[in-house]
Amino acid sequence: MPLSDELKQRLQQSGQGHIVHRLARLSAKKQQKLIHQLQQLDLANIAELFQLSKRQADHHDFHRCRVPDIVRMPETDEEIRAWSKAGEVGARAIRQGQLAVIMVAGGQGTRLGHDGPKGTYPIGPVTQRSLFQIHAEKVLALGRRHQVDIPFLIMTSEENDQTTREFFAQHHHFGLKSEQVTFFVQGMLPALDASTGEMLLSAKDELALSPNGHGGVIEALDAAGLLNQLQSQGIRHCYYFQVDNPLVQIGEEQFLGMHLNAQADMSLKVVAKLNAQERMGNLVELDGKYRIVEYTELPAELAEQTDESGQLRFWAGSPAIHLFDLSFLQRLAHGDITLPYHLARKSVPYVDEQGTPQKPSSPNAVKYERFIFDALPLANRVLAVETTRAFEFEPLKNAEGDNSPFTVKQALSDRYQSWLCACGIELKIDHWHELSPLVILDMNDLERYTPETIIKWRSAPRLKNI
Ligand code: UTP
């Protein structure tokens, strides 16, 4: 289909006239791809975004940050009883079919550099189970525990959607019913030339597009009609997590119960930061609102402040584990509150006017993303609950070093080992251990086992380098 007058006009009005000239130089066949990409974009919004990058970003005085209230890990008998009671409230809501699980898996996984969607990475320390399998088996195990088919919604990007669907289909959805699993594709945004605001092309017939951030999950759910569908299915609460963290306790009953008791629009888990400079979003309270402040934005004198016991005052980092009230997601999608865009200056390879590929060595482009945690200050009520890294946070980010396959396998193996030991099983040292979430999902399942019961688990000699 040729370039329509309507699209041509929109391109010109939004400052993207150069695309009209570029299209004119392409064969009819090559025009198709570019025109298809252009049709998916909200060109007026892109022009507005570029205006944003020229203005001063919203300025918050982060020196006024305060330490927010956070439910700490239970220590006293009374606290342990309160958590367990909350677990009953959460369990009831799950049994009544009110919970859906949302996993975001649309990122590009650039740092890991794995060939394929990050969720296909073989991370099981012994069996090489993929991240996708671990997550899907948790959803299945939680559903079996509460005798309900929990809807599992997976956000992909245009780049990895097809491969992700195929992977799930090849593995028979890891035991979930196929109708329980829904894939939806997130939006894309173009990289803009930082000086002119013109969209960059990655090839003569292709825009330089990238996914619009994990915060794009709300508009993507809505665009696919899923918020309404969830509502009509009787869903009231959505558990959100990111594909790269296989330790996450999906749909954990206690967390859900506390979220419900607090009547929160949105809840989040936090973990203690390893040090003041850790590259992790900090949970703070600013002007009466909870928000995540990037580690680059929290003033060093606040980040480093300690209390009388020598602990960091701003100790809480975000592992990106959330619960949302469905009606809050609907307000974010339809109401007058929306997530802001964050701007990043990046070096983006492109094809110039003459069709010559260019590889800039310094930032030449601006990219825009939405972050899910920006929903926090928009919520009327927020609940923050502490968890530990050993319990539920070790994300797969890098090929080596911190948060790499080695550290993630180690964290998983340590977790499984502690459960097996709690069941009275003697294990070989210097081995990796692995359990399926279908055997033991969490500590609630430990009661089912004694040293005499046969538990299915796998061990293998531990390799130093993976
Ligand atoms: P990261 O920001 O860590 O990005 O995303 P990434 O894609 O995993 O890795 P890098 O930065 O390219 O190396 C955290 C989580 O958010 C999801 C990712 O899939 C991951 O689960 N995400 C991120 C999306 O779903 N969409 C996005 O646009 C960005």
CSV table of N, CA and C in Angstrom, one decimal, residues 164-290:
chain,number,residue,atom,x,y,z
A,164,THR,N,8.5,-16.1,21.8
A,164,THR,CA,8.0,-16.4,23.1
A,164,THR,C,6.7,-17.3,23.0
A,165,ARG,N,5.8,-17.0,22.1
A,165,ARG,CA,4.6,-17.8,22.0
A,165,ARG,C,5.0,-19.2,21.6
A,166,GLU,N,6.0,-19.3,20.6
A,166,GLU,CA,6.4,-20.7,20.1
A,166,GLU,C,7.0,-21.5,21.3
A,167,PHE,N,7.8,-20.8,22.1
A,167,PHE,CA,8.5,-21.5,23.2
A,167,PHE,C,7.4,-22.1,24.1
A,168,PHE,N,6.4,-21.3,24.5
A,168,PHE,CA,5.4,-21.8,25.4
A,168,PHE,C,4.6,-23.0,24.7
A,169,ALA,N,4.3,-22.8,23.4
A,169,ALA,CA,3.6,-23.8,22.7
A,169,ALA,C,4.4,-25.1,22.6
A,170,GLN,N,5.7,-25.0,22.3
A,170,GLN,CA,6.5,-26.2,22.2
A,170,GLN,C,6.5,-27.0,23.6
A,171,HIS,N,6.4,-26.2,24.6
A,171,HIS,CA,6.5,-26.9,26.0
A,171,HIS,C,5.1,-27.0,26.6
A,172,HIS,N,4.1,-27.0,25.7
A,172,HIS,CA,2.7,-27.3,26.2
A,172,HIS,C,2.4,-26.4,27.4
A,173,HIS,N,2.8,-25.2,27.3
A,173,HIS,CA,2.5,-24.1,28.3
A,173,HIS,C,2.9,-24.6,29.7
A,174,PHE,N,3.9,-25.5,29.7
A,174,PHE,CA,4.5,-26.0,31.0
A,174,PHE,C,3.4,-26.5,32.0
A,175,GLY,N,2.3,-27.1,31.4
A,175,GLY,CA,1.3,-27.7,32.2
A,175,GLY,C,0.1,-26.8,32.4
A,176,LEU,N,0.2,-25.5,32.1
A,176,LEU,CA,-0.9,-24.6,32.3
A,176,LEU,C,-1.9,-24.8,31.1
A,177,LYS,N,-3.1,-24.5,31.3
A,177,LYS,CA,-4.1,-24.6,30.2
A,177,LYS,C,-3.7,-23.5,29.2
A,178,SER,N,-3.8,-23.8,27.9
A,178,SER,CA,-3.4,-22.7,27.0
A,178,SER,C,-4.3,-21.5,27.1
A,179,GLU,N,-5.6,-21.7,27.5
A,179,GLU,CA,-6.4,-20.6,27.6
A,179,GLU,C,-6.2,-19.7,28.8
A,180,GLN,N,-5.3,-20.3,29.7
A,180,GLN,CA,-5.0,-19.6,30.9
A,180,GLN,C,-3.9,-18.5,30.6
A,181,VAL,N,-3.1,-18.8,29.5
A,181,VAL,CA,-1.9,-18.0,29.2
A,181,VAL,C,-2.3,-17.0,28.1
A,182,THR,N,-2.1,-15.7,28.3
A,182,THR,CA,-2.3,-14.7,27.3
A,182,THR,C,-1.1,-13.9,27.1
A,183,PHE,N,-0.7,-13.7,25.8
A,183,PHE,CA,0.4,-12.9,25.4
A,183,PHE,C,-0.1,-11.6,24.9
A,184,PHE,N,0.5,-10.5,25.2
A,184,PHE,CA,0.2,-9.2,24.7
A,184,PHE,C,1.4,-8.4,24.4
A,185,VAL,N,1.4,-7.6,23.3
A,185,VAL,CA,2.6,-7.0,22.8
A,185,VAL,C,2.7,-5.6,23.3
A,186,GLN,N,3.8,-5.1,23.8
A,186,GLN,CA,3.9,-3.8,24.3
A,186,GLN,C,4.2,-2.8,23.1
A,187,GLY,N,4.0,-1.5,23.3
A,187,GLY,CA,4.2,-0.5,22.3
A,187,GLY,C,5.7,-0.3,22.1
A,188,MET,N,6.0,0.3,20.9
A,188,MET,CA,7.4,0.7,20.6
A,188,MET,C,7.4,2.2,20.4
A,189,LEU,N,8.6,2.8,20.6
A,189,LEU,CA,8.8,4.2,20.4
A,189,LEU,C,10.1,4.4,19.6
A,190,PRO,N,10.1,5.4,18.7
A,190,PRO,CA,11.3,5.6,17.9
A,190,PRO,C,12.4,6.3,18.6
A,191,ALA,N,13.7,6.1,18.3
A,191,ALA,CA,14.8,6.9,18.8
A,191,ALA,C,14.7,8.2,17.9
A,192,LEU,N,14.9,9.4,18.6
A,192,LEU,CA,14.8,10.6,17.9
A,192,LEU,C,16.2,11.3,17.8
A,193,ASP,N,16.5,11.9,16.7
A,193,ASP,CA,17.8,12.7,16.6
A,193,ASP,C,17.7,13.7,17.7
A,194,ALA,N,18.8,13.8,18.6
A,194,ALA,CA,18.7,14.6,19.7
A,194,ALA,C,18.7,16.1,19.4
A,195,SER,N,19.2,16.5,18.2
A,195,SER,CA,19.2,17.9,17.9
A,195,SER,C,18.0,18.3,17.1
A,196,THR,N,17.4,17.4,16.3
A,196,THR,CA,16.3,17.9,15.4
A,196,THR,C,14.9,17.2,15.8
A,197,GLY,N,15.0,16.2,16.5
A,197,GLY,CA,13.7,15.5,16.9
A,197,GLY,C,13.2,14.5,15.8
A,198,GLU,N,14.0,14.4,14.7
A,198,GLU,CA,13.6,13.5,13.6
A,198,GLU,C,13.8,12.1,14.0
A,199,MET,N,12.9,11.2,13.5
A,199,MET,CA,13.0,9.8,13.8
A,199,MET,C,14.2,9.2,13.1
A,200,LEU,N,15.0,8.4,13.8
A,200,LEU,CA,16.2,7.8,13.1
A,200,LEU,C,15.8,6.5,12.4
A,201,LEU,N,16.5,6.2,11.3
A,201,LEU,CA,16.2,4.9,10.7
A,201,LEU,C,17.4,4.0,10.9
A,202,SER,N,17.1,2.7,11.3
A,202,SER,CA,18.1,1.8,11.5
A,202,SER,C,18.5,1.1,10.2
A,203,ALA,N,17.7,1.1,9.2
A,203,ALA,CA,18.0,0.7,7.8
A,203,ALA,C,17.2,1.6,6.9
A,204,LYS,N,17.4,1.5,5.6
A,204,LYS,CA,16.7,2.4,4.7
A,204,LYS,C,15.2,2.3,4.8
A,205,ASP,N,14.8,1.1,5.1
A,205,ASP,CA,13.3,0.9,5.2
A,205,ASP,C,12.8,0.5,6.6
A,206,GLU,N,13.6,1.0,7.6
A,206,GLU,CA,13.2,0.6,9.0
A,206,GLU,C,13.5,1.7,10.0
A,207,LEU,N,12.5,2.0,10.8
A,207,LEU,CA,12.8,3.0,11.9
A,207,LEU,C,13.5,2.3,13.0
A,208,ALA,N,14.3,3.1,13.7
A,208,ALA,CA,15.0,2.6,14.9
A,208,ALA,C,14.1,2.6,16.1
A,209,LEU,N,13.4,1.5,16.3
A,209,LEU,CA,12.3,1.5,17.3
A,209,LEU,C,12.8,0.6,18.5
A,210,SER,N,12.3,0.9,19.7
A,210,SER,CA,12.6,0.1,20.9
A,210,SER,C,11.4,0.0,21.8
A,211,PRO,N,11.3,-1.0,22.6
A,211,PRO,CA,10.1,-1.1,23.5
A,211,PRO,C,9.9,0.1,24.4
A,212,ASN,N,8.7,0.5,24.8
A,212,ASN,CA,8.5,1.7,25.5
A,212,ASN,C,8.6,1.6,27.0
A,213,GLY,N,9.3,0.6,27.5
A,213,GLY,CA,9.6,0.5,29.0
A,213,GLY,C,8.5,-0.4,29.7
A,214,HIS,N,8.9,-0.9,30.9
A,214,HIS,CA,8.0,-1.8,31.5
A,214,HIS,C,6.7,-1.1,32.0
A,215,GLY,N,6.8,0.2,32.1
A,215,GLY,CA,5.6,1.0,32.4
A,215,GLY,C,4.6,0.9,31.2
A,216,GLY,N,5.0,0.5,30.0
A,216,GLY,CA,4.1,0.4,28.9
A,216,GLY,C,3.1,-0.7,29.1
A,217,VAL,N,3.3,-1.5,30.2
A,217,VAL,CA,2.4,-2.6,30.4
A,217,VAL,C,0.9,-2.2,30.6
A,218,ILE,N,0.7,-1.0,31.1
A,218,ILE,CA,-0.7,-0.6,31.4
A,218,ILE,C,-1.4,-0.3,30.1
A,219,GLU,N,-0.8,0.5,29.2
A,219,GLU,CA,-1.4,0.8,27.9
A,219,GLU,C,-1.5,-0.4,27.1
A,220,ALA,N,-0.5,-1.3,27.2
A,220,ALA,CA,-0.6,-2.5,26.3
A,220,ALA,C,-1.7,-3.5,26.8
A,221,LEU,N,-1.9,-3.6,28.1
A,221,LEU,CA,-3.0,-4.4,28.6
A,221,LEU,C,-4.3,-3.8,28.1
A,222,ASP,N,-4.4,-2.5,28.2
A,222,ASP,CA,-5.6,-1.9,27.8
A,222,ASP,C,-5.9,-2.0,26.3
A,223,ALA,N,-4.8,-1.7,25.5
A,223,ALA,CA,-5.0,-1.8,24.1
A,223,ALA,C,-5.4,-3.2,23.6
A,224,ALA,N,-5.0,-4.2,24.4
A,224,ALA,CA,-5.4,-5.6,24.0
A,224,ALA,C,-6.8,-6.0,24.6
A,225,GLY,N,-7.4,-5.0,25.2
A,225,GLY,CA,-8.7,-5.3,25.8
A,225,GLY,C,-8.7,-6.1,27.1
A,226,LEU,N,-7.5,-6.3,27.6
A,226,LEU,CA,-7.3,-7.2,28.7
A,226,LEU,C,-7.8,-6.7,30.1
A,227,LEU,N,-7.8,-5.4,30.3
A,227,LEU,CA,-8.2,-4.9,31.6
A,227,LEU,C,-9.7,-5.2,31.7
A,228,ASN,N,-10.5,-4.9,30.6
A,228,ASN,CA,-11.9,-5.2,30.7
A,228,ASN,C,-12.2,-6.7,30.8
A,229,GLN,N,-11.4,-7.4,30.1
A,229,GLN,CA,-11.6,-8.9,30.1
A,229,GLN,C,-11.3,-9.4,31.5
A,230,LEU,N,-10.3,-8.9,32.2
A,230,LEU,CA,-10.0,-9.4,33.5
A,230,LEU,C,-11.2,-9.0,34.5
A,231,GLN,N,-11.7,-7.8,34.3
A,231,GLN,CA,-12.8,-7.4,35.1
A,231,GLN,C,-14.0,-8.3,34.9
A,232,SER,N,-14.3,-8.6,33.7
A,232,SER,CA,-15.5,-9.4,33.5
A,232,SER,C,-15.3,-10.9,34.0
A,233,GLN,N,-14.0,-11.3,34.1
A,233,GLN,CA,-13.7,-12.6,34.7
A,233,GLN,C,-13.8,-12.6,36.2
A,234,GLY,N,-14.0,-11.4,36.8
A,234,GLY,CA,-14.0,-11.4,38.3
A,234,GLY,C,-12.7,-11.1,38.9
A,235,ILE,N,-11.7,-10.8,38.1
A,235,ILE,CA,-10.3,-10.5,38.7
A,235,ILE,C,-10.4,-9.2,39.4
A,236,ARG,N,-9.7,-9.1,40.5
A,236,ARG,CA,-9.7,-7.8,41.2
A,236,ARG,C,-8.3,-7.4,41.6
A,237,HIS,N,-7.3,-8.3,41.6
A,237,HIS,CA,-6.0,-8.0,42.0
A,237,HIS,C,-5.0,-8.5,40.9
A,238,CYS,N,-4.0,-7.8,40.6
A,238,CYS,CA,-3.0,-8.2,39.6
A,238,CYS,C,-1.6,-8.2,40.3
A,239,TYR,N,-1.0,-9.3,40.2
A,239,TYR,CA,0.4,-9.5,40.7
A,239,TYR,C,1.4,-9.2,39.6
A,240,TYR,N,2.3,-8.3,39.7
A,240,TYR,CA,3.2,-7.9,38.6
A,240,TYR,C,4.6,-8.3,39.0
A,241,PHE,N,5.3,-8.9,38.1
A,241,PHE,CA,6.8,-9.2,38.3
A,241,PHE,C,7.5,-9.2,36.9
A,242,GLN,N,8.8,-9.2,37.0
A,242,GLN,CA,9.6,-9.1,35.8
A,242,GLN,C,10.3,-10.5,35.5
A,243,VAL,N,10.4,-10.8,34.3
A,243,VAL,CA,10.8,-12.2,33.9
A,243,VAL,C,12.2,-12.6,34.4
A,244,ASP,N,13.1,-11.6,34.7
A,244,ASP,CA,14.5,-11.9,35.0
A,244,ASP,C,14.7,-12.4,36.4
A,245,ASN,N,13.7,-12.4,37.3
A,245,ASN,CA,13.9,-12.8,38.7
A,245,ASN,C,13.3,-14.1,39.0
A,246,PRO,N,14.0,-15.2,38.9
A,246,PRO,CA,13.3,-16.5,39.2
A,246,PRO,C,13.0,-16.8,40.6
A,247,LEU,N,13.5,-16.0,41.5
A,247,LEU,CA,13.2,-16.2,43.0
A,247,LEU,C,11.9,-15.7,43.4
A,248,VAL,N,11.3,-14.9,42.6
A,248,VAL,CA,10.0,-14.2,43.0
A,248,VAL,C,9.0,-15.2,43.5
A,249,GLN,N,8.3,-14.8,44.6
A,249,GLN,CA,7.2,-15.7,45.1
A,249,GLN,C,5.9,-15.2,44.5
A,250,ILE,N,5.6,-15.7,43.3
A,250,ILE,CA,4.4,-15.3,42.5
A,250,ILE,C,3.2,-15.4,43.3
A,251,GLY,N,2.4,-14.4,43.5
A,251,GLY,CA,1.1,-14.4,44.1
A,251,GLY,C,1.1,-14.8,45.6
A,252,GLU,N,2.2,-14.6,46.2
A,252,GLU,CA,2.4,-15.0,47.6
A,252,GLU,C,1.2,-14.5,48.5
A,253,GLU,N,0.6,-15.5,49.2
A,253,GLU,CA,-0.7,-15.2,49.9
A,253,GLU,C,-0.5,-14.1,51.0
A,254,GLN,N,0.6,-14.1,51.7
A,254,GLN,CA,0.7,-13.1,52.8
A,254,GLN,C,0.8,-11.7,52.3
A,255,PHE,N,1.6,-11.6,51.2
A,255,PHE,CA,1.7,-10.2,50.6
A,255,PHE,C,0.3,-9.8,50.1
A,256,LEU,N,-0.4,-10.7,49.4
A,256,LEU,CA,-1.7,-10.3,48.9
A,256,LEU,C,-2.7,-9.9,50.1
A,257,GLY,N,-2.6,-10.7,51.1
A,257,GLY,CA,-3.5,-10.5,52.3
A,257,GLY,C,-3.2,-9.1,52.9
A,258,MET,N,-1.9,-8.8,53.0
A,258,MET,CA,-1.6,-7.5,53.6
A,258,MET,C,-2.0,-6.3,52.7
A,259,HIS,N,-1.9,-6.5,51.4
A,259,HIS,CA,-2.3,-5.5,50.4
A,259,HIS,C,-3.8,-5.3,50.5
A,260,LEU,N,-4.5,-6.4,50.7
A,260,LEU,CA,-6.0,-6.3,50.8
A,260,LEU,C,-6.4,-5.6,52.2
A,261,ASN,N,-5.7,-6.1,53.2
A,261,ASN,CA,-6.1,-5.5,54.5
A,261,ASN,C,-5.8,-4.0,54.5
A,262,ALA,N,-4.8,-3.5,53.8
A,262,ALA,CA,-4.4,-2.1,53.8
A,262,ALA,C,-5.3,-1.4,52.8
A,263,GLN,N,-6.1,-2.1,52.0
A,263,GLN,CA,-6.9,-1.5,50.9
A,263,GLN,C,-6.1,-0.6,50.0
A,264,ALA,N,-4.9,-1.2,49.7
A,264,ALA,CA,-4.0,-0.4,48.9
A,264,ALA,C,-4.3,-0.4,47.4
A,265,ASP,N,-4.0,0.7,46.7
A,265,ASP,CA,-4.2,0.7,45.2
A,265,ASP,C,-3.0,-0.1,44.6
A,266,MET,N,-1.9,0.0,45.3
A,266,MET,CA,-0.7,-0.6,44.8
A,266,MET,C,0.2,-1.0,46.0
A,267,SER,N,0.8,-2.1,45.9
A,267,SER,CA,1.8,-2.5,47.0
A,267,SER,C,3.1,-2.9,46.3
A,268,LEU,N,4.1,-2.8,47.1
A,268,LEU,CA,5.4,-3.2,46.6
A,268,LEU,C,6.2,-3.9,47.7
A,269,LYS,N,7.1,-4.8,47.2
A,269,LYS,CA,8.1,-5.4,48.1
A,269,LYS,C,9.4,-4.6,48.1
A,270,VAL,N,10.1,-4.6,49.1
A,270,VAL,CA,11.4,-3.9,49.1
A,270,VAL,C,12.4,-4.8,49.8
A,271,VAL,N,13.7,-4.7,49.4
A,271,VAL,CA,14.8,-5.4,50.0
A,271,VAL,C,15.8,-4.4,50.5
A,272,ALA,N,16.6,-4.8,51.5
A,272,ALA,CA,17.6,-3.9,52.1
A,272,ALA,C,18.7,-3.8,51.1
A,273,LYS,N,19.1,-2.5,50.8
A,273,LYS,CA,20.2,-2.3,49.9
A,273,LYS,C,21.5,-2.8,50.4
A,274,LEU,N,22.4,-3.3,49.5
A,274,LEU,CA,23.7,-3.8,50.0
A,274,LEU,C,24.6,-2.7,50.5
A,275,ASN,N,24.5,-1.6,49.9
A,275,ASN,CA,25.3,-0.4,50.3
A,275,ASN,C,24.6,0.9,49.8
A,276,ALA,N,25.1,2.0,50.2
A,276,ALA,CA,24.5,3.3,49.9
A,276,ALA,C,24.5,3.5,48.4
A,277,GLN,N,25.5,3.0,47.7
A,277,GLN,CA,25.6,3.3,46.3
A,277,GLN,C,25.0,2.2,45.4
A,278,GLU,N,24.4,1.2,45.9
A,278,GLU,CA,23.9,0.2,45.1
A,278,GLU,C,23.0,0.7,44.0
A,279,ARG,N,23.2,0.2,42.8
A,279,ARG,CA,22.4,0.7,41.6
A,279,ARG,C,21.0,0.1,41.6
A,280,MET,N,20.2,0.7,42.4
A,280,MET,CA,18.8,0.2,42.6
A,280,MET,C,17.9,1.3,43.0
A,281,GLY,N,16.7,1.3,42.5
A,281,GLY,CA,15.7,2.4,42.9
A,281,GLY,C,15.5,2.4,44.4
A,282,ASN,N,15.4,3.6,45.0
A,282,ASN,CA,15.2,3.7,46.5
A,282,ASN,C,13.8,4.0,46.7
A,283,LEU,N,13.2,3.4,47.7
A,283,LEU,CA,11.8,3.8,48.1
A,283,LEU,C,11.9,4.9,49.1
A,284,VAL,N,11.3,6.0,48.8
A,284,VAL,CA,11.3,7.2,49.7
A,284,VAL,C,9.8,7.7,49.8
A,285,GLU,N,9.6,8.6,50.7
A,285,GLU,CA,8.4,9.4,50.8
A,285,GLU,C,8.7,10.8,50.5
A,286,LEU,N,8.0,11.4,49.5
A,286,LEU,CA,8.3,12.8,49.2
A,286,LEU,C,6.9,13.5,49.1
A,287,ASP,N,6.7,14.6,49.8
A,287,ASP,CA,5.5,15.3,49.8
A,287,ASP,C,4.3,14.4,50.1
A,288,GLY,N,4.4,13.5,51.0
A,288,GLY,CA,3.3,12.6,51.4
A,288,GLY,C,3.1,11.5,50.5
A,289,LYS,N,3.9,11.3,49.4
A,289,LYS,CA,3.7,10.2,48.4
A,289,LYS,C,4.9,9.3,48.4
A,290,TYR,N,4.6,8.0,48.3
A,290,TYR,CA,5.7,7.1,48.1
A,290,TYR,C,6.2,7.2,46.7
